[in-house]
PDB file of C-alpha atoms in Angstrom:
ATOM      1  CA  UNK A   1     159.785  62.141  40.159  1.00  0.00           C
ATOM      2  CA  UNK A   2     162.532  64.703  40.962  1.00  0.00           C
ATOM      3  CA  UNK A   3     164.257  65.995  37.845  1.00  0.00           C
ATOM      4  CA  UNK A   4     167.348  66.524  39.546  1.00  0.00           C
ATOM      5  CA  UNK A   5     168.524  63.565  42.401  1.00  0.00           C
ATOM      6  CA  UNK A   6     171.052  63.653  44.741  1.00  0.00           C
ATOM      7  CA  UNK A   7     172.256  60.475  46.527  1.00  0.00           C
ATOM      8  CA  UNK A   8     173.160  59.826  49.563  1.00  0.00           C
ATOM      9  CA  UNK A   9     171.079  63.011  50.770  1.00  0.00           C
ATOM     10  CA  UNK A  10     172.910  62.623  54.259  1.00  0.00           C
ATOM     11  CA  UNK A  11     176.283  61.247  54.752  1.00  0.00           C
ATOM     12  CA  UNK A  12     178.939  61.084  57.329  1.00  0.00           C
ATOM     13  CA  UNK A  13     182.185  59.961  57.141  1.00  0.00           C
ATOM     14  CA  UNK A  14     185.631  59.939  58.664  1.00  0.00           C
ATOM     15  CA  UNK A  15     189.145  61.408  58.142  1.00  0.00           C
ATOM     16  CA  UNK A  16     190.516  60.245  55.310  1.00  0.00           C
ATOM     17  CA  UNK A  17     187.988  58.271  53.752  1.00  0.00           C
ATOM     18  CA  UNK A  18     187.047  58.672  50.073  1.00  0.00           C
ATOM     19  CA  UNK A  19     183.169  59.274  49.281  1.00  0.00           C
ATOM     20  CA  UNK A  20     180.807  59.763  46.081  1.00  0.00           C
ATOM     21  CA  UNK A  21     178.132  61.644  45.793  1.00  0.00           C
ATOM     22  CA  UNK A  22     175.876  61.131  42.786  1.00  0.00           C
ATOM     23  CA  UNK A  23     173.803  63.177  40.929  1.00  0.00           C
ATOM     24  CA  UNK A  24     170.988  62.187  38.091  1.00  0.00           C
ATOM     25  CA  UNK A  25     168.692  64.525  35.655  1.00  0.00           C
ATOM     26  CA  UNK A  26     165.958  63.429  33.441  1.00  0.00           C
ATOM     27  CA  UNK A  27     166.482  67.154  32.021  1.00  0.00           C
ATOM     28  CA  UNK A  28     168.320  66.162  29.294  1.00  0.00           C
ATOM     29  CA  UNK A  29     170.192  69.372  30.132  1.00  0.00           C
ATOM     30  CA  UNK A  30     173.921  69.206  28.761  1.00  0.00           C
ATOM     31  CA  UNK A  31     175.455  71.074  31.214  1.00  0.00           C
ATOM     32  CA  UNK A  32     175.991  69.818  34.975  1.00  0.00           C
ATOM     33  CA  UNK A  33     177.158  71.529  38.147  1.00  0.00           C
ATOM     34  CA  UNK A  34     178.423  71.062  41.464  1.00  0.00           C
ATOM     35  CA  UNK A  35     178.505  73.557  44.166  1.00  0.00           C
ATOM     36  CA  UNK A  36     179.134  73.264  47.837  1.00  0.00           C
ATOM     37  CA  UNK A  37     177.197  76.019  50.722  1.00  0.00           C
ATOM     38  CA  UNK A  38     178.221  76.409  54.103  1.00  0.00           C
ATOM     39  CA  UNK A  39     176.168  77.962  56.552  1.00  0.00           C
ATOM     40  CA  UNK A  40     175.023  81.187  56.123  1.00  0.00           C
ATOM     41  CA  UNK A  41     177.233  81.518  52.849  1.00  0.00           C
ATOM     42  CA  UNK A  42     176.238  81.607  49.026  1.00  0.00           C
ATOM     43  CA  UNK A  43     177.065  78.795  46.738  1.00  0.00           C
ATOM     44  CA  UNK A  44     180.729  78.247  45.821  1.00  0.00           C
ATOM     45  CA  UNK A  45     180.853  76.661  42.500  1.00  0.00           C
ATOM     46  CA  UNK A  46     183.515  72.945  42.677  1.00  0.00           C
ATOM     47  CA  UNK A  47     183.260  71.655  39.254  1.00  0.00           C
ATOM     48  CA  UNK A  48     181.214  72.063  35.864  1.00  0.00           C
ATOM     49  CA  UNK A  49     180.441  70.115  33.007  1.00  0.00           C
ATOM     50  CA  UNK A  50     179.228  71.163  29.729  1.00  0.00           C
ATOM     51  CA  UNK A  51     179.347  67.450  28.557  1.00  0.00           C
ATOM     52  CA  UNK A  52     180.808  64.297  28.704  1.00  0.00           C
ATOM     53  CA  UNK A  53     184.059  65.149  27.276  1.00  0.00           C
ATOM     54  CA  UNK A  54     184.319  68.629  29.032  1.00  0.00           C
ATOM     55  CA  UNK A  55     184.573  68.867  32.185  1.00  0.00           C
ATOM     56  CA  UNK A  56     186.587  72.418  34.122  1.00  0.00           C
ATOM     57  CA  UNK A  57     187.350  73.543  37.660  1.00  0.00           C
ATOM     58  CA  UNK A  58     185.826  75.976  39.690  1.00  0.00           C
ATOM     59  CA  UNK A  59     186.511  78.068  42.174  1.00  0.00           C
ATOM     60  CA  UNK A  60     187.204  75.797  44.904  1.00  0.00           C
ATOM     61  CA  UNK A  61     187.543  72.384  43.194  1.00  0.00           C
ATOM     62  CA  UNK A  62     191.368  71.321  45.487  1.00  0.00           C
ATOM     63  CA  UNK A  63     190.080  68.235  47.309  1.00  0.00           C
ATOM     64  CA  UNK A  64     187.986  67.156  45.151  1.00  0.00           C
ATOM     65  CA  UNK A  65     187.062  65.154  41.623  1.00  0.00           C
ATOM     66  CA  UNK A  66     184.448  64.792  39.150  1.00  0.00           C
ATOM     67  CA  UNK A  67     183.458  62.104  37.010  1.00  0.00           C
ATOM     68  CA  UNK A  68     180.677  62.791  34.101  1.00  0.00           C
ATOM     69  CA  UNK A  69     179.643  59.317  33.594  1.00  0.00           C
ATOM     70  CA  UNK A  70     177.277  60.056  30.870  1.00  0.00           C
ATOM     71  CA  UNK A  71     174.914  62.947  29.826  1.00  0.00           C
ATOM     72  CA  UNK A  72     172.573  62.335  32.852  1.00  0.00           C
ATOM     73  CA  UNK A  73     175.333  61.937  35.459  1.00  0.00           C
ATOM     74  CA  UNK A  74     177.977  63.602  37.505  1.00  0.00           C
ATOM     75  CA  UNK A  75     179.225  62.264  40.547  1.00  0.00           C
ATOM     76  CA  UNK A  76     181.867  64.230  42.859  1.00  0.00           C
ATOM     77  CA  UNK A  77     184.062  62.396  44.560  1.00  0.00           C
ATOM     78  CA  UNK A  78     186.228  63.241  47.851  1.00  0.00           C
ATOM     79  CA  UNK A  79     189.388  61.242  47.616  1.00  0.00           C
ATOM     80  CA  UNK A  80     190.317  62.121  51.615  1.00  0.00           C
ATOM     81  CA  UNK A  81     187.952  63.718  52.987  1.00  0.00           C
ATOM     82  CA  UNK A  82     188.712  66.335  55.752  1.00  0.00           C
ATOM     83  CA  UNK A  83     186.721  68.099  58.252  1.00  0.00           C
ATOM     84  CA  UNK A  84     186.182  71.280  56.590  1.00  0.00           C
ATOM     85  CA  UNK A  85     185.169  69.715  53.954  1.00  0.00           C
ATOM     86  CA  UNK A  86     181.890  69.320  56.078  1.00  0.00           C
ATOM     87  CA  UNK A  87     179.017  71.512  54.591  1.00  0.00           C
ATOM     88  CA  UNK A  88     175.733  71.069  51.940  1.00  0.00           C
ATOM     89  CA  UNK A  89     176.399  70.014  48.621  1.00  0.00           C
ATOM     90  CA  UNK A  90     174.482  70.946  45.695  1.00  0.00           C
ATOM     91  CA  UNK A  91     174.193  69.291  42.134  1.00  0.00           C
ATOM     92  CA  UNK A  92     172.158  71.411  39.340  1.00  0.00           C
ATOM     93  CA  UNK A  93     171.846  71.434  35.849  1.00  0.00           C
ATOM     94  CA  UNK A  94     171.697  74.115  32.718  1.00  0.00           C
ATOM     95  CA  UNK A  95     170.324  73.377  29.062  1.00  0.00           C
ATOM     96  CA  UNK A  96     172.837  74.715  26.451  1.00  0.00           C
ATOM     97  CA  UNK A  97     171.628  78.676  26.059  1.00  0.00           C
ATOM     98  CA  UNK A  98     169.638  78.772  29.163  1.00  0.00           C
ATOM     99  CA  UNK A  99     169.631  80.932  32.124  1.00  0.00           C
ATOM    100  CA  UNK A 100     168.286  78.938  34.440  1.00  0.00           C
ATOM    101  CA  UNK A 101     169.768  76.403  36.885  1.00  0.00           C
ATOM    102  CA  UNK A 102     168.058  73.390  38.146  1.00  0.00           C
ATOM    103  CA  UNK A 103     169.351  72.369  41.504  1.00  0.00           C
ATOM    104  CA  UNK A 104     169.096  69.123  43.460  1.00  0.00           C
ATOM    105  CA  UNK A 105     167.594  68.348  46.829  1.00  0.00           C
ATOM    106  CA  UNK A 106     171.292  68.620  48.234  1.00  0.00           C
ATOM    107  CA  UNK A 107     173.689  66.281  49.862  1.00  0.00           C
ATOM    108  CA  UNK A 108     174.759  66.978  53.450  1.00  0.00           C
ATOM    109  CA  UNK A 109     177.999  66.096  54.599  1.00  0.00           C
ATOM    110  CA  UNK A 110     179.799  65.593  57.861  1.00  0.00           C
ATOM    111  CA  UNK A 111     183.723  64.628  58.226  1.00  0.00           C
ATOM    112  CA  UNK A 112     184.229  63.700  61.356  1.00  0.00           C
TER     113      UNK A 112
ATOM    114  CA  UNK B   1     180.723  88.593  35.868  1.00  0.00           C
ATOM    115  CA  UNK B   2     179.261  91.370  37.613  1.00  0.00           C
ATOM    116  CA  UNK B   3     180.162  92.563  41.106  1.00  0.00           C
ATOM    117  CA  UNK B   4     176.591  92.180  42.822  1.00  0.00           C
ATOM    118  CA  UNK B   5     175.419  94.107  46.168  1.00  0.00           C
ATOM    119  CA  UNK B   6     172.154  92.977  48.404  1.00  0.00           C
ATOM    120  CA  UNK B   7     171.175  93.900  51.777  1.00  0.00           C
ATOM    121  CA  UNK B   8     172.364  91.147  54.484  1.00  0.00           C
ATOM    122  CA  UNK B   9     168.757  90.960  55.237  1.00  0.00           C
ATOM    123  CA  UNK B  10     165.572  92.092  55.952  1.00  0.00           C
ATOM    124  CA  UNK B  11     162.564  91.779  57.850  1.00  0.00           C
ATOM    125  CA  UNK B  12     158.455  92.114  56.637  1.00  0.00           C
ATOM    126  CA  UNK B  13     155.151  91.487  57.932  1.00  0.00           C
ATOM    127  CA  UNK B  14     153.023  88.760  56.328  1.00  0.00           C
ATOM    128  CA  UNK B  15     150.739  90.620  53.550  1.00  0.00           C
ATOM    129  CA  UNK B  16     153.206  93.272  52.382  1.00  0.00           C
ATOM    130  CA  UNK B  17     154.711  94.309  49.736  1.00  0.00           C
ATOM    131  CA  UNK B  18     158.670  93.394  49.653  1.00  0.00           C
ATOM    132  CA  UNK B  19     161.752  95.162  47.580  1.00  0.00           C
ATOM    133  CA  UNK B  20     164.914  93.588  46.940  1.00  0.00           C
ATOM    134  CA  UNK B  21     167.386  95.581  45.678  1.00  0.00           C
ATOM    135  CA  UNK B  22     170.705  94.112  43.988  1.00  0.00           C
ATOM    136  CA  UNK B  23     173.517  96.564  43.099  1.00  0.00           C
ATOM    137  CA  UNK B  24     175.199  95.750  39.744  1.00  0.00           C
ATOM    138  CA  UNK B  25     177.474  99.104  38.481  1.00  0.00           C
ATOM    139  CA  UNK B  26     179.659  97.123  36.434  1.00  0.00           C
ATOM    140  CA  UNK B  27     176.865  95.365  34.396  1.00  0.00           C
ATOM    141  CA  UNK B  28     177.523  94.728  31.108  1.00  0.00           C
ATOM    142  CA  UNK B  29     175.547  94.770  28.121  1.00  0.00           C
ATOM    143  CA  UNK B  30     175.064  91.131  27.015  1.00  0.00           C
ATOM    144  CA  UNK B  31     174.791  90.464  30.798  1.00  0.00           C
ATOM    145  CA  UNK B  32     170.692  89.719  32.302  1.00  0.00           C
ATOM    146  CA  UNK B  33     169.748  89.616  35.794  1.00  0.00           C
ATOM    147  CA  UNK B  34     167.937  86.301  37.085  1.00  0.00           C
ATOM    148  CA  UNK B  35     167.024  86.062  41.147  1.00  0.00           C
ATOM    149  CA  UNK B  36     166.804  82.997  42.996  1.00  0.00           C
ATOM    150  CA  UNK B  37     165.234  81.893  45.781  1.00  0.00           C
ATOM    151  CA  UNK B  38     166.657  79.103  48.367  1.00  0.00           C
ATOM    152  CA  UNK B  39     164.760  77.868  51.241  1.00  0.00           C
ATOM    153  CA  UNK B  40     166.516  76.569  54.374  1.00  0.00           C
ATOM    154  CA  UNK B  41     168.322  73.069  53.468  1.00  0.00           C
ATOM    155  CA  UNK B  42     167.199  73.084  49.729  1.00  0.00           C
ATOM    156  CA  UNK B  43     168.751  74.083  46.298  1.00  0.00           C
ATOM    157  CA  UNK B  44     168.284  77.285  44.920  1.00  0.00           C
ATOM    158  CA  UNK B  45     165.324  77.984  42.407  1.00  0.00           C
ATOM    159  CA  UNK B  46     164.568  80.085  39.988  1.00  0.00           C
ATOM    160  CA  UNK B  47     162.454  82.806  40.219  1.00  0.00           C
ATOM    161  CA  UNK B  48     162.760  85.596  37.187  1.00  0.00           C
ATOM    162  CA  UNK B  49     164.785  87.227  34.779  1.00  0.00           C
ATOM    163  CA  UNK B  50     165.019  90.244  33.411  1.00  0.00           C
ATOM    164  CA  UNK B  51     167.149  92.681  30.895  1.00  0.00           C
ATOM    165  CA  UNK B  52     165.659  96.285  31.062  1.00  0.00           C
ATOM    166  CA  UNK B  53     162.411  97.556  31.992  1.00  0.00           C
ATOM    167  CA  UNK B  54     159.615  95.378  33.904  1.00  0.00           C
ATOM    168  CA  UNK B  55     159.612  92.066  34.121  1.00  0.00           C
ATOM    169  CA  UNK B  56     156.537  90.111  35.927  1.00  0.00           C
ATOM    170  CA  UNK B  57     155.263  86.542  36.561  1.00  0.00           C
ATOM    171  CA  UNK B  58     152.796  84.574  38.961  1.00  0.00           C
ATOM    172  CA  UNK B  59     155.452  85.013  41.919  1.00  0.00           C
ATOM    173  CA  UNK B  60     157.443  88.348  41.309  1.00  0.00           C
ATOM    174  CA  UNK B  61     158.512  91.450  39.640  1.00  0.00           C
ATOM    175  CA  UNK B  62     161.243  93.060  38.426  1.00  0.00           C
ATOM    176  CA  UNK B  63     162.174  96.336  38.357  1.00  0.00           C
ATOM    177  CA  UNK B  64     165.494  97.441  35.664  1.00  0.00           C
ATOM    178  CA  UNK B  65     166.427 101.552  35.674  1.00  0.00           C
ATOM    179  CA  UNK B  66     167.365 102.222  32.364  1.00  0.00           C
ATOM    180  CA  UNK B  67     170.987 102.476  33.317  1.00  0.00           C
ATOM    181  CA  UNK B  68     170.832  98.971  34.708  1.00  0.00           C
ATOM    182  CA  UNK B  69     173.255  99.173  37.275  1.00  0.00           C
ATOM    183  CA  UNK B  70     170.198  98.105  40.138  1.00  0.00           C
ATOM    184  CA  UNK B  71     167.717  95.846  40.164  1.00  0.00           C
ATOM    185  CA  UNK B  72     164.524  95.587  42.085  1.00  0.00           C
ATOM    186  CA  UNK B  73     162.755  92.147  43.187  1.00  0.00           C
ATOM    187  CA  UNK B  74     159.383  92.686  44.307  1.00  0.00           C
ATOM    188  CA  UNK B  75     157.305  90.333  46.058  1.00  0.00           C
ATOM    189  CA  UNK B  76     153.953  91.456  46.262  1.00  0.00           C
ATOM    190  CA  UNK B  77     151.589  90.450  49.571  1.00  0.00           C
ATOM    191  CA  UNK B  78     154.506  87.771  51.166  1.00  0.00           C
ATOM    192  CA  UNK B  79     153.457  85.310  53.252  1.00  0.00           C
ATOM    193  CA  UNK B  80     155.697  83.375  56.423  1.00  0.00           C
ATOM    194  CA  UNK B  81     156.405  80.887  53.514  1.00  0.00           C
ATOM    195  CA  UNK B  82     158.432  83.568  51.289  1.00  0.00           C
ATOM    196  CA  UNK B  83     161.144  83.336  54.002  1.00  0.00           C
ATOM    197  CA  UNK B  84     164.238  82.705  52.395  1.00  0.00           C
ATOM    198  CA  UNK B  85     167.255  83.965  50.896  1.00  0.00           C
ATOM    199  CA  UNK B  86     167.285  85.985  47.606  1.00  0.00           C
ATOM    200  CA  UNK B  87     170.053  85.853  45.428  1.00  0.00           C
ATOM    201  CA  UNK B  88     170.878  88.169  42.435  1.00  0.00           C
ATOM    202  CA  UNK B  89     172.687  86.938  39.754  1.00  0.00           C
ATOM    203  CA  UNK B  90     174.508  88.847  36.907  1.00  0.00           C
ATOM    204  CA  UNK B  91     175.604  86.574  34.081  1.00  0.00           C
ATOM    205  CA  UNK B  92     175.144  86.188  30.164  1.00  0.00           C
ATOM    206  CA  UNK B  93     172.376  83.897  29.057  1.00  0.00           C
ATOM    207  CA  UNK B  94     173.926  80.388  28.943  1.00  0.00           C
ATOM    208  CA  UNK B  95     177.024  81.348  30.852  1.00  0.00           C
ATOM    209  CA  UNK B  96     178.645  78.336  32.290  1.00  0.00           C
ATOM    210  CA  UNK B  97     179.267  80.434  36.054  1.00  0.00           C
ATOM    211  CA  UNK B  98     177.307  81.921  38.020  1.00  0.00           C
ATOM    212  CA  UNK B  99     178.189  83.928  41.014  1.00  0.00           C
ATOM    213  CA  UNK B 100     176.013  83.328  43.903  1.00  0.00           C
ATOM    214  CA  UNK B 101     176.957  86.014  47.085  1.00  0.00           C
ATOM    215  CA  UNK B 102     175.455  85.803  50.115  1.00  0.00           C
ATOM    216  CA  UNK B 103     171.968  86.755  49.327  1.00  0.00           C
ATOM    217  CA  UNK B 104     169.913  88.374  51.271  1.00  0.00           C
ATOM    218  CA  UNK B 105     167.815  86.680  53.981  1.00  0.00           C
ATOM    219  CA  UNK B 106     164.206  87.724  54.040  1.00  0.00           C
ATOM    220  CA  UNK B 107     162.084  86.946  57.342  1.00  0.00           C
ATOM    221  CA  UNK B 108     158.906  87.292  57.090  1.00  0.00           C
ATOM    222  CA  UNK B 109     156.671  87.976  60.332  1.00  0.00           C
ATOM    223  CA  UNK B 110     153.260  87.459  61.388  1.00  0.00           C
TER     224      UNK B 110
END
């Protein structure tokens, strides 16, 4: 089994409508991540969590929310979704102390 | 976090040897290099990290000067499955951001 799971894995939605995505890890990593790529451009980091109780912003998180439900999950949420919010969405982990990121099998996302 | 420079891209033929270069002037000195690779419609995974010197494992190598402002990925004898994109990241073990530019896309011919 994955360590990292992403669900849905393909989505689309319209205007306006809100949508989850979810993310699991049977790392036990404390730290949780949420990026979104568009094509032919790097990873542009949304949210972070470095546990239940912390949770921050990143670069481009206007749009969207984040929920750490417990230590194993993190679910991003699009209260009114738009059209450019269209693109691949990536959920990865980080053990406290680490350097290395554990990414998901993506989500990809079309507003119509 | 570091400033980071790669090549756009670049193109190889299937059983050479491959550099990656990554540009990092403003490096600092709790800061360690890590490369990623992402394959089309997948996340990003790790490849190797590095402080100074030579760094090697079963899939790469990595090359340090000992001013550390560059970096050198080497992937020794590719093969059409080692196209992807190759990210350098600057960052401070455990940091809670990393910066991921563009990368550089590696296509690898027959």
């Amino acid at each position: 089994d994955a360590d990292v799971t992403q669900t849905p894995r393909n989505r689309i939605t319209k205007t306006g409508k809100r949508i989850m995505l979810e993310c699991s890890q049977t790392k036990g990593h404390d730290r949780m991540y949420w990026y979104r790529q568009d094509p032919g451009l790097g990873l542009r980091l949304i949210y972070y969590s470095f546990d239940v109780k912390d949770i921050n912003k990143g670069e481009i998180s206007d749009g969207y929310s984040v929920s750490r439900q417990a230590q194993a999950k993190f679910s991003l949420s699009l209260e009114s979704a738009i059209p450019n919010q269209t693109a691949l969405y990536f959920c990865a982990t980080m053990g406290t102390g680490s350097y290395e990121q554990y990414f998901g099998p993506g989500t990809r996302l079309t507003v119509t | 976090l570091a400033k980071t420079t790669q090549p756009i891209s670049m193109d190889s033929y299937e059983g050479q040897e491959v550099n990656i270069t990554c540009s990092h002037n403003n490096i600092a000195t709790n800061d360690y290099i890590t490369w990623y690779q992402q394959f089309p419609s997948q996340g990003p995974r790790f490849i190797i990290q590095g402080y100074k010197t030579k760094v090697t494992n079963e899939v790469a190598s990595l090359f340090i000067p000992a001013d550390r402002k560059s970096s050198t990925l080497s992937l020794p004898r590719v093969s059409l499955s080692d196209t992807a994109v190759y990210y350098c990241l600057v960052a401070p073990p455990g940091t809670y951001k990393y910066i991921f530019g563009t990368g550089t896309r590696l296509k690898v011919l027959a």
